[in-house]
XYZ file of C-alpha atoms in Angstrom:
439
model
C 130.929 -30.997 14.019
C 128.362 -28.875 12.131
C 126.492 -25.735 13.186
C 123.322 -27.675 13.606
C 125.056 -29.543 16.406
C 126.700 -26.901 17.926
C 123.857 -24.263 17.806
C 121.101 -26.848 18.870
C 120.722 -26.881 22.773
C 120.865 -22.882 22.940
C 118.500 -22.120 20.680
C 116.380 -24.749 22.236
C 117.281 -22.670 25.521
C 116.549 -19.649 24.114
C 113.284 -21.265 23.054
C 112.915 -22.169 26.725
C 113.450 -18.575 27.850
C 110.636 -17.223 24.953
C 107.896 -19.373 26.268
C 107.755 -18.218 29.867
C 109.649 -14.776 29.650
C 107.474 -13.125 26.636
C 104.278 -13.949 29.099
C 105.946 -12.488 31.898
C 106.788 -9.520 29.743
C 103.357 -8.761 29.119
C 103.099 -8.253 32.694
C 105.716 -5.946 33.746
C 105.030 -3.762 30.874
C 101.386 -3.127 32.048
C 101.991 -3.220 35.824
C 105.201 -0.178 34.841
C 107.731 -1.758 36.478
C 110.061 -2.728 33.723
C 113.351 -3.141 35.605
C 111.496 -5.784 38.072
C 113.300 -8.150 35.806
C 116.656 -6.747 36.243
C 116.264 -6.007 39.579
C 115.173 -9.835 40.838
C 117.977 -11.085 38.169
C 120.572 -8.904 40.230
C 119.250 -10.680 43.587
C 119.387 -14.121 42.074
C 123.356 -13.278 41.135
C 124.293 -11.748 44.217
C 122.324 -14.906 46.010
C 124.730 -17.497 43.747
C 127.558 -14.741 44.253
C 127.416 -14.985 48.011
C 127.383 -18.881 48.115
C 130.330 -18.623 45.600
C 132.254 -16.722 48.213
C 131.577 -19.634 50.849
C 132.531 -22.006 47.803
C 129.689 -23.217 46.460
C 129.932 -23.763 42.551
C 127.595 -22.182 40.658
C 125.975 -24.862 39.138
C 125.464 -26.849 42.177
C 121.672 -26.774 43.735
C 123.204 -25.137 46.656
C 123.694 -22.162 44.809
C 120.366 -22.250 43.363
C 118.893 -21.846 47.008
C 120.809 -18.859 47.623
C 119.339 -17.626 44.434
C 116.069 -18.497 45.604
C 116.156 -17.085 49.040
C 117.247 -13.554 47.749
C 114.544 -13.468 45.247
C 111.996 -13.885 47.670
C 113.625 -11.734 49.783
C 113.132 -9.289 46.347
C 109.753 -10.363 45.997
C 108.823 -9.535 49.401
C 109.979 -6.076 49.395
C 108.614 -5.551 46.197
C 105.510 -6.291 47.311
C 105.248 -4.722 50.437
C 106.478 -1.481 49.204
C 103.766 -0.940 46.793
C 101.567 1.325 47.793
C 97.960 2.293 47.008
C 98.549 6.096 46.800
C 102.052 6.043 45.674
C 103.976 9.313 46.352
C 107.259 7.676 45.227
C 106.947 5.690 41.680
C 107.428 1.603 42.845
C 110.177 1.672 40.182
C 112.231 4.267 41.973
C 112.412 1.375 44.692
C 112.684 -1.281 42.460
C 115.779 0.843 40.711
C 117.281 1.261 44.183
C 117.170 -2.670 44.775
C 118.941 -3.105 41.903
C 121.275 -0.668 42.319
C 122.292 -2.000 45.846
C 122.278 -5.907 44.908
C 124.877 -4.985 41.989
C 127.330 -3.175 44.496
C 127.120 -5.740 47.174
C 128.044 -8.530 44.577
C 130.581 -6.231 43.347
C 131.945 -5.826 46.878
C 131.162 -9.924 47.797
C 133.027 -11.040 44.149
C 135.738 -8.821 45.265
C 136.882 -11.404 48.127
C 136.137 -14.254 46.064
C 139.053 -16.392 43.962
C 138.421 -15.754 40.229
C 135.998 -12.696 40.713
C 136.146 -11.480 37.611
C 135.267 -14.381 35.442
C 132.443 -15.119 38.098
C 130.774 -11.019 37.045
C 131.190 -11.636 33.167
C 129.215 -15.107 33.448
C 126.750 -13.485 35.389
C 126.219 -10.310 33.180
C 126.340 -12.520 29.951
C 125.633 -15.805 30.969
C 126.973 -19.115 29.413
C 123.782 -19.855 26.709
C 126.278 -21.180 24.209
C 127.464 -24.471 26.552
C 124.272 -25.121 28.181
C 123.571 -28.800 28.677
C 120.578 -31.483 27.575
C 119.863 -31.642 31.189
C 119.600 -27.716 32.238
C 117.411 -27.342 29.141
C 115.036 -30.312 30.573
C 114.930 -28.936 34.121
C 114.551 -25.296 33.057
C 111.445 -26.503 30.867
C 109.603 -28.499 33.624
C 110.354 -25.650 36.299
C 108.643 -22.679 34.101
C 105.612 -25.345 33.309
C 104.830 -25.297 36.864
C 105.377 -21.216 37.054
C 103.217 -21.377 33.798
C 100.133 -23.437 35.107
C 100.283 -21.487 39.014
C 99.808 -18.467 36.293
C 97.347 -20.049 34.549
C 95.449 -21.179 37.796
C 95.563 -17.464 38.728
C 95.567 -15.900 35.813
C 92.187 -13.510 36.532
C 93.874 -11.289 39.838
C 97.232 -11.599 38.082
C 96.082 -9.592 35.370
C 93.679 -7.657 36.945
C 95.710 -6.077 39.623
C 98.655 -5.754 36.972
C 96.088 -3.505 34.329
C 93.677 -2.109 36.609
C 95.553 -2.039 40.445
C 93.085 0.303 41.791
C 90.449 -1.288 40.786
C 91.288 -4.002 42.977
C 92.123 -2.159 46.012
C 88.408 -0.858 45.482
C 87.593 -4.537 45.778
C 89.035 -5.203 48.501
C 91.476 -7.745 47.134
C 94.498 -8.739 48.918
C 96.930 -6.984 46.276
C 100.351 -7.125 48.578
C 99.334 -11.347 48.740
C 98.988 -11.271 44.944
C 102.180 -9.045 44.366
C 104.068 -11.690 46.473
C 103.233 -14.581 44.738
C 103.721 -13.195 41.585
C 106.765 -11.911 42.218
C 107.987 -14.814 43.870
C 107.050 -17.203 41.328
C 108.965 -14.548 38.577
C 111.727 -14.927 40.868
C 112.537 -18.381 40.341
C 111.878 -18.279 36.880
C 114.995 -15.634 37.022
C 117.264 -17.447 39.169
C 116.563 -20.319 36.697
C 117.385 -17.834 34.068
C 120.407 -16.108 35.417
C 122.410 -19.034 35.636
C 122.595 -19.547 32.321
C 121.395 -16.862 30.019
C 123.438 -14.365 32.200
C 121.693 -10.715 33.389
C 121.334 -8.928 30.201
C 120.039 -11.731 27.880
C 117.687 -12.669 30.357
C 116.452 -8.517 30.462
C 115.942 -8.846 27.031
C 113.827 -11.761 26.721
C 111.586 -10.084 28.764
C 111.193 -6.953 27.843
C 111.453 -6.669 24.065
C 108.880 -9.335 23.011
C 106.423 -7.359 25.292
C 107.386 -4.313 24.294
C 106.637 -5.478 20.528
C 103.826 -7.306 21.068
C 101.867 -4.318 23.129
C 103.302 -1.719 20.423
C 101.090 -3.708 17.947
C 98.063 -5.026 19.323
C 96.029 -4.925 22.911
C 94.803 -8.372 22.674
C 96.325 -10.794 25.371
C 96.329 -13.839 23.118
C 97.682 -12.074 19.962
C 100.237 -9.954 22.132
C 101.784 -13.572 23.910
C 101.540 -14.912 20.115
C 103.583 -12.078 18.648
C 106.047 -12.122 21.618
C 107.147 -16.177 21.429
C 106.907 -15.924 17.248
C 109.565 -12.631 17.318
C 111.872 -14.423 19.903
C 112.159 -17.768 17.604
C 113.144 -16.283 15.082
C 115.074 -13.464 16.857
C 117.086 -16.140 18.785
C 117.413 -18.494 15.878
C 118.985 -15.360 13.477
C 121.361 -14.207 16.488
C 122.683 -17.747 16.949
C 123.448 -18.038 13.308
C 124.810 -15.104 13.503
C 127.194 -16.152 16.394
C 128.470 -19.303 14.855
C 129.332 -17.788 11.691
C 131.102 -14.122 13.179
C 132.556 -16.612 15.765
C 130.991 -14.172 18.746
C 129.674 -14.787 22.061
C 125.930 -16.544 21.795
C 124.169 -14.107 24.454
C 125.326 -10.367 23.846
C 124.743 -11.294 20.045
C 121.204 -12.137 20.581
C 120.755 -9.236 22.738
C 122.292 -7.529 19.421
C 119.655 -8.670 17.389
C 116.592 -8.418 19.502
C 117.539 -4.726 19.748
C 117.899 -4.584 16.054
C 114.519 -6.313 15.783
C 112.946 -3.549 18.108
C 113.450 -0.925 16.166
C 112.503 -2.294 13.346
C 109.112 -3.099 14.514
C 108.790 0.030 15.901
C 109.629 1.575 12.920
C 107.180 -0.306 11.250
C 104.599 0.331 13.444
C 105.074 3.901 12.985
C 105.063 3.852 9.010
C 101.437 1.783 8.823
C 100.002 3.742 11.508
C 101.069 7.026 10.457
C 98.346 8.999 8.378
C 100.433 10.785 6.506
C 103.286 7.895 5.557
C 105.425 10.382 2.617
C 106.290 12.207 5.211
C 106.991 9.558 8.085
C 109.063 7.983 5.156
C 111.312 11.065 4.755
C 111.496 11.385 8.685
C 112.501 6.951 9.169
C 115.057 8.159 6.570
C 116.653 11.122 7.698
C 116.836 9.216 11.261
C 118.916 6.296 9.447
C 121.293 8.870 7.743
C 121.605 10.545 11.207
C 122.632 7.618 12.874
C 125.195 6.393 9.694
C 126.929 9.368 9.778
C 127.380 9.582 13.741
C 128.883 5.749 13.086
C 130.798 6.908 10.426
C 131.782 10.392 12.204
C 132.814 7.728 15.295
C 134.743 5.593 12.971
C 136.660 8.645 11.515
C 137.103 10.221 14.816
C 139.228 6.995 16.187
C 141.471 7.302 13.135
C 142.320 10.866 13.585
C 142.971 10.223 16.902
C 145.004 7.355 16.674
C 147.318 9.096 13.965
C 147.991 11.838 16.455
C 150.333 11.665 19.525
C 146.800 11.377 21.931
C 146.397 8.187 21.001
C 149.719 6.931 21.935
C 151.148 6.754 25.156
C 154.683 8.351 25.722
C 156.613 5.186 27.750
C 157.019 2.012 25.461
C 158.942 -0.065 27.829
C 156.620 -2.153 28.833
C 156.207 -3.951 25.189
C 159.597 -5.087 26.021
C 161.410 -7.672 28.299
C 164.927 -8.584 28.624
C 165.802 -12.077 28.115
C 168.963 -13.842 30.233
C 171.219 -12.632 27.728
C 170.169 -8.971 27.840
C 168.876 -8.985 24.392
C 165.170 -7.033 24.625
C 162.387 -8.934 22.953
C 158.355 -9.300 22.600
C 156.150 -10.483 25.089
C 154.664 -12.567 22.466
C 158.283 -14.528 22.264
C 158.162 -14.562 26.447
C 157.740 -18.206 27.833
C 154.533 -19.744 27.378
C 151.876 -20.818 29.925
C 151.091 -24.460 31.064
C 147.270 -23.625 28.885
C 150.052 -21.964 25.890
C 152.463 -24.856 26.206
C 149.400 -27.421 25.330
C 148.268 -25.437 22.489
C 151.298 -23.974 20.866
C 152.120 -27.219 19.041
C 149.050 -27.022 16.958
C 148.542 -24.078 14.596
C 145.362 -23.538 12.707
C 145.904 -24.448 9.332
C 143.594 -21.775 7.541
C 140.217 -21.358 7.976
C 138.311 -18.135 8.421
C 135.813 -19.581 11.454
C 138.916 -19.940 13.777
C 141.134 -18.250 15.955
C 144.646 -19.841 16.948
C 144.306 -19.997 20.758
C 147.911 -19.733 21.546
C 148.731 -17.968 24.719
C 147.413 -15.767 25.729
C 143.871 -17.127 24.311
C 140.354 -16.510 25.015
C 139.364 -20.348 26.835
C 135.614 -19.852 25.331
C 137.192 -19.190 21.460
C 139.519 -22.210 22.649
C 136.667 -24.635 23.455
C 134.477 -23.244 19.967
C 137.371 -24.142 18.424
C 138.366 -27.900 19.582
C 134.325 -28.910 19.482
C 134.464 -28.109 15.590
C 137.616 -30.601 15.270
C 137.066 -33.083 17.626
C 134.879 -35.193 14.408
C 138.022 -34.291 11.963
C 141.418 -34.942 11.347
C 142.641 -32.169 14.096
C 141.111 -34.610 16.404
C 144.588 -35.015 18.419
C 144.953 -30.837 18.754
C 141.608 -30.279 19.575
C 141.837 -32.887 22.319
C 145.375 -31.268 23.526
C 143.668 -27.847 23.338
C 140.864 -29.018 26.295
C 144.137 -30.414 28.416
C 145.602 -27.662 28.169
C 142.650 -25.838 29.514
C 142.559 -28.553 32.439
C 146.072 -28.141 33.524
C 146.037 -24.494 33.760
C 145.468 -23.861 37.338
C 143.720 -20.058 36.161
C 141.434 -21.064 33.968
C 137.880 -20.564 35.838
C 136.186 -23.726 36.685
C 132.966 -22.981 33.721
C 135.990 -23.333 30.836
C 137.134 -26.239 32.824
C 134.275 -28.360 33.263
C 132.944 -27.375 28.934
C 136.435 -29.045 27.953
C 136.337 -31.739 30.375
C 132.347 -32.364 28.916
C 134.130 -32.454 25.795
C 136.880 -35.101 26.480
C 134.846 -37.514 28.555
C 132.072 -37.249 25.030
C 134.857 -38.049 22.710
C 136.252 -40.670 25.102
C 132.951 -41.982 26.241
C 133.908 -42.554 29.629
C 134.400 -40.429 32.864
C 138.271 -39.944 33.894
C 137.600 -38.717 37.293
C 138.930 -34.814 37.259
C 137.597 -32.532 39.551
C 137.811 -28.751 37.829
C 137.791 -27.327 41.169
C 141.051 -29.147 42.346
C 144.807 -27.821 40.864
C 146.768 -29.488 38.122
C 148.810 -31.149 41.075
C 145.967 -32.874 42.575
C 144.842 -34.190 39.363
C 148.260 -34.683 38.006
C 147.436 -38.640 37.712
C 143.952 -38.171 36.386
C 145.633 -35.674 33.592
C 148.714 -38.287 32.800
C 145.611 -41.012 32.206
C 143.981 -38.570 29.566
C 146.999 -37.909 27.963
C 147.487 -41.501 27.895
C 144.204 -42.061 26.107
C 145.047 -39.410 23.573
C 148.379 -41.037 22.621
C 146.807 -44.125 22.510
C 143.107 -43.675 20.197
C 145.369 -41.432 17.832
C 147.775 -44.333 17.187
């Protein structure tokens, strides 16, 4: 399968995510509140954290409403604590929302069965799997958020560039606030279930940030904004198929990369005396080489000396039955490193051998580039071995069973959040099918 394939569906997401997020950007940067983003994203997770501790899945609707009712819960507050005369900044509240949202999830994932593969999909989301379908439904819900923004697109952005102004008026601003904020809420817990925290952070804040560092025009600003994040999102995916990394914090990656080089470049054309800004751009670049490279040389001296070491090595170590120590790496494998042990890569510098223990998202990256080629068999072992192992989280799960029922192009009727017992007869019939289409 090529990298046009494989890359398609998240950069259309990402595309998606541009359209709506760059606009909404635009906004928070002028109203000052530039972690509203973070803060409603952090609501939306603990809402779909919360029904995961009651056991809803989250990619089930159910957990969408959970989202959606502790947005608006966000959104109200957010709205009700701005103030005319503020005496406390509204992002010092807004911080503090955050703040408490990302403890109680913390404390909520804590009691929850896989907890910890639950917080990294949340921070970084799950861009690179994302479906026809969730595209689709992501692009119809932020049309509707777009044209309730377009309808009221006069107090939107009059109360977010000139608030007081419209308390002088006599305009309903809390009413306003609320909408607005409600409506960016479910754009986020849209977001958030895919993109992940951070990726959906950045979407909305560098564009803006760009856009209003080069021009104060609305229409030029939004076109700035959704031209930087195509072809922002389109490098970093490249990017991640090639380095074989993880789609989302390598876009955020770039996007930071591309901030400062706009900024940069902003500051050489407007600066009136640009020798001199030149030197400065430069000096800055050395400065921040040689702290890498001071880093870099740092870990080595370290590592060479007894502090980077620890003093007790018995733990590399385990006795087998006949009292002979050897490697972990020789220890018996896994039900996940029993399925994939049997098929080694055989050379080629995209992949990673997922033997136990393995990354499942390398493991999945890795069968979807075979399953068109003559690894078809291992690549298709690979995803059953992902589906037998009882601790693999039930995202992995449900990408390699996507996979299998594509390649087979039926349904076999596994359920990801069951154990390999219960679908014990639903696993022999896909091994079955293997067996049988490799001949």
């Amino acid at each position: 399968m090529g990298y046009i394939e494989y890359i398609i569906l998240p950069f259309l997401e990402c595309l998606v995510l541009v359209g709506i997020h760059s606009y909404l950007g635009i906004h928070v940067i002028r109203r000052k509140v530039i972690f509203v983003d973070l803060a409603l994203a952090q609501l939306a997770a603990l809402g779909a954290t919360v029904g995961f501790l009651f056991g809803i899945m989250p990619e089930t609707p159910a957990a969408f409403i959970f989202s959606i009712v502790f947005t608006a819960a966000g959104a109200a507050v957010f709205s009700v604590t701005r103030m005319r005369s503020e005496r406390i900044p509204h992002e010092a509240v807004i911080g503090l929302v955050y703040a408490v949202a990302a403890g109680l999830a913390i404390i909520v994932i804590d009691k929850a069965p896989s907890g910890a593969e639950h917080i990294k999909n949340v921070l970084v989301g799950r861009i690179e799997w994302v479906r026809g379908h969730e595209v689709a439904v992501a692009a119809g819900a932020y049309a509707l958020v777009g044209l309730v923004h377009w309808i009221f697109r006069r107090p939107f952005y009059f109360i977010s560039e000139r608030p007081q102004e419209a308390y002088e008026k006599g305009m309903n601003v809390r009413a306003w606030d609320f909408l607005f904020y409600l409506t960016f809420g479910v754009v986020i817990s849209i977001s958030v279930k895919v993109a992940g925290v951070l990726l959906v952070f950045v979407f909305l804040v560098v564009p803006a940030i760009a856009a209003v560092l080069i021009t104060d025009n609305h229409v030029k600003q939004l076109l700035i904004g959704w031209g930087m994040g195509t072809l922002v999102s389109m490098i970093g995916m490249l990017v991640s198929y090639h380095a074989s990394l993880p789609s989302g914090p390598t876009v955020v990656g770039m996007y930071a990369l591309a901030l400062v080089l706009t900024a940069l470049g902003v500051y050489l054309v407007r600066s009136p005396r640009r020798g001199p800004a030149a030197l400065k751009v430069l000096w800055g670049t050395l400065s921040v080489l040689a702290f890498v490279g001071l880093i870099v040389l740092l870990g080595r001296v370290l590592l060479a000396t007894p502090l980077g070491h620890t003093e007790h090595h018995h733990d590399q170590e385990v006795a087998d039955p006949s009292g002979q120590p050897h490697d972990h790496a020789e220890t018996t494998p896994t039900a996940k490193g029993t399925a994939h042990e049997h098929h080694h890569d055989q050379g080629d510098d995209h992949q990673t051998t997922p033997n136990t223990p393995m990354d499942a998202e390398k493991t999945i990256g890795w069968a979807k580039e075979r399953l068109d080629g003559a690894e078809r068999e291992a690549a298709l072992e690979r995803l059953v071995g992902l589906l037998e192992d009882d601790d693999e989280g039930f995202y992995f799960k449900e990408q390699a069973l996507d996979l299998i029922s594509e390649a087979a192009g039926r349904e076999f009727g596994y359920d990801p959040e069951a154990d390999a017992e219960a679908n014990a007869p639903v696993l022999l019939e896909i091994r079955t099918w293997i067996r049988d289409s490799s001949g």
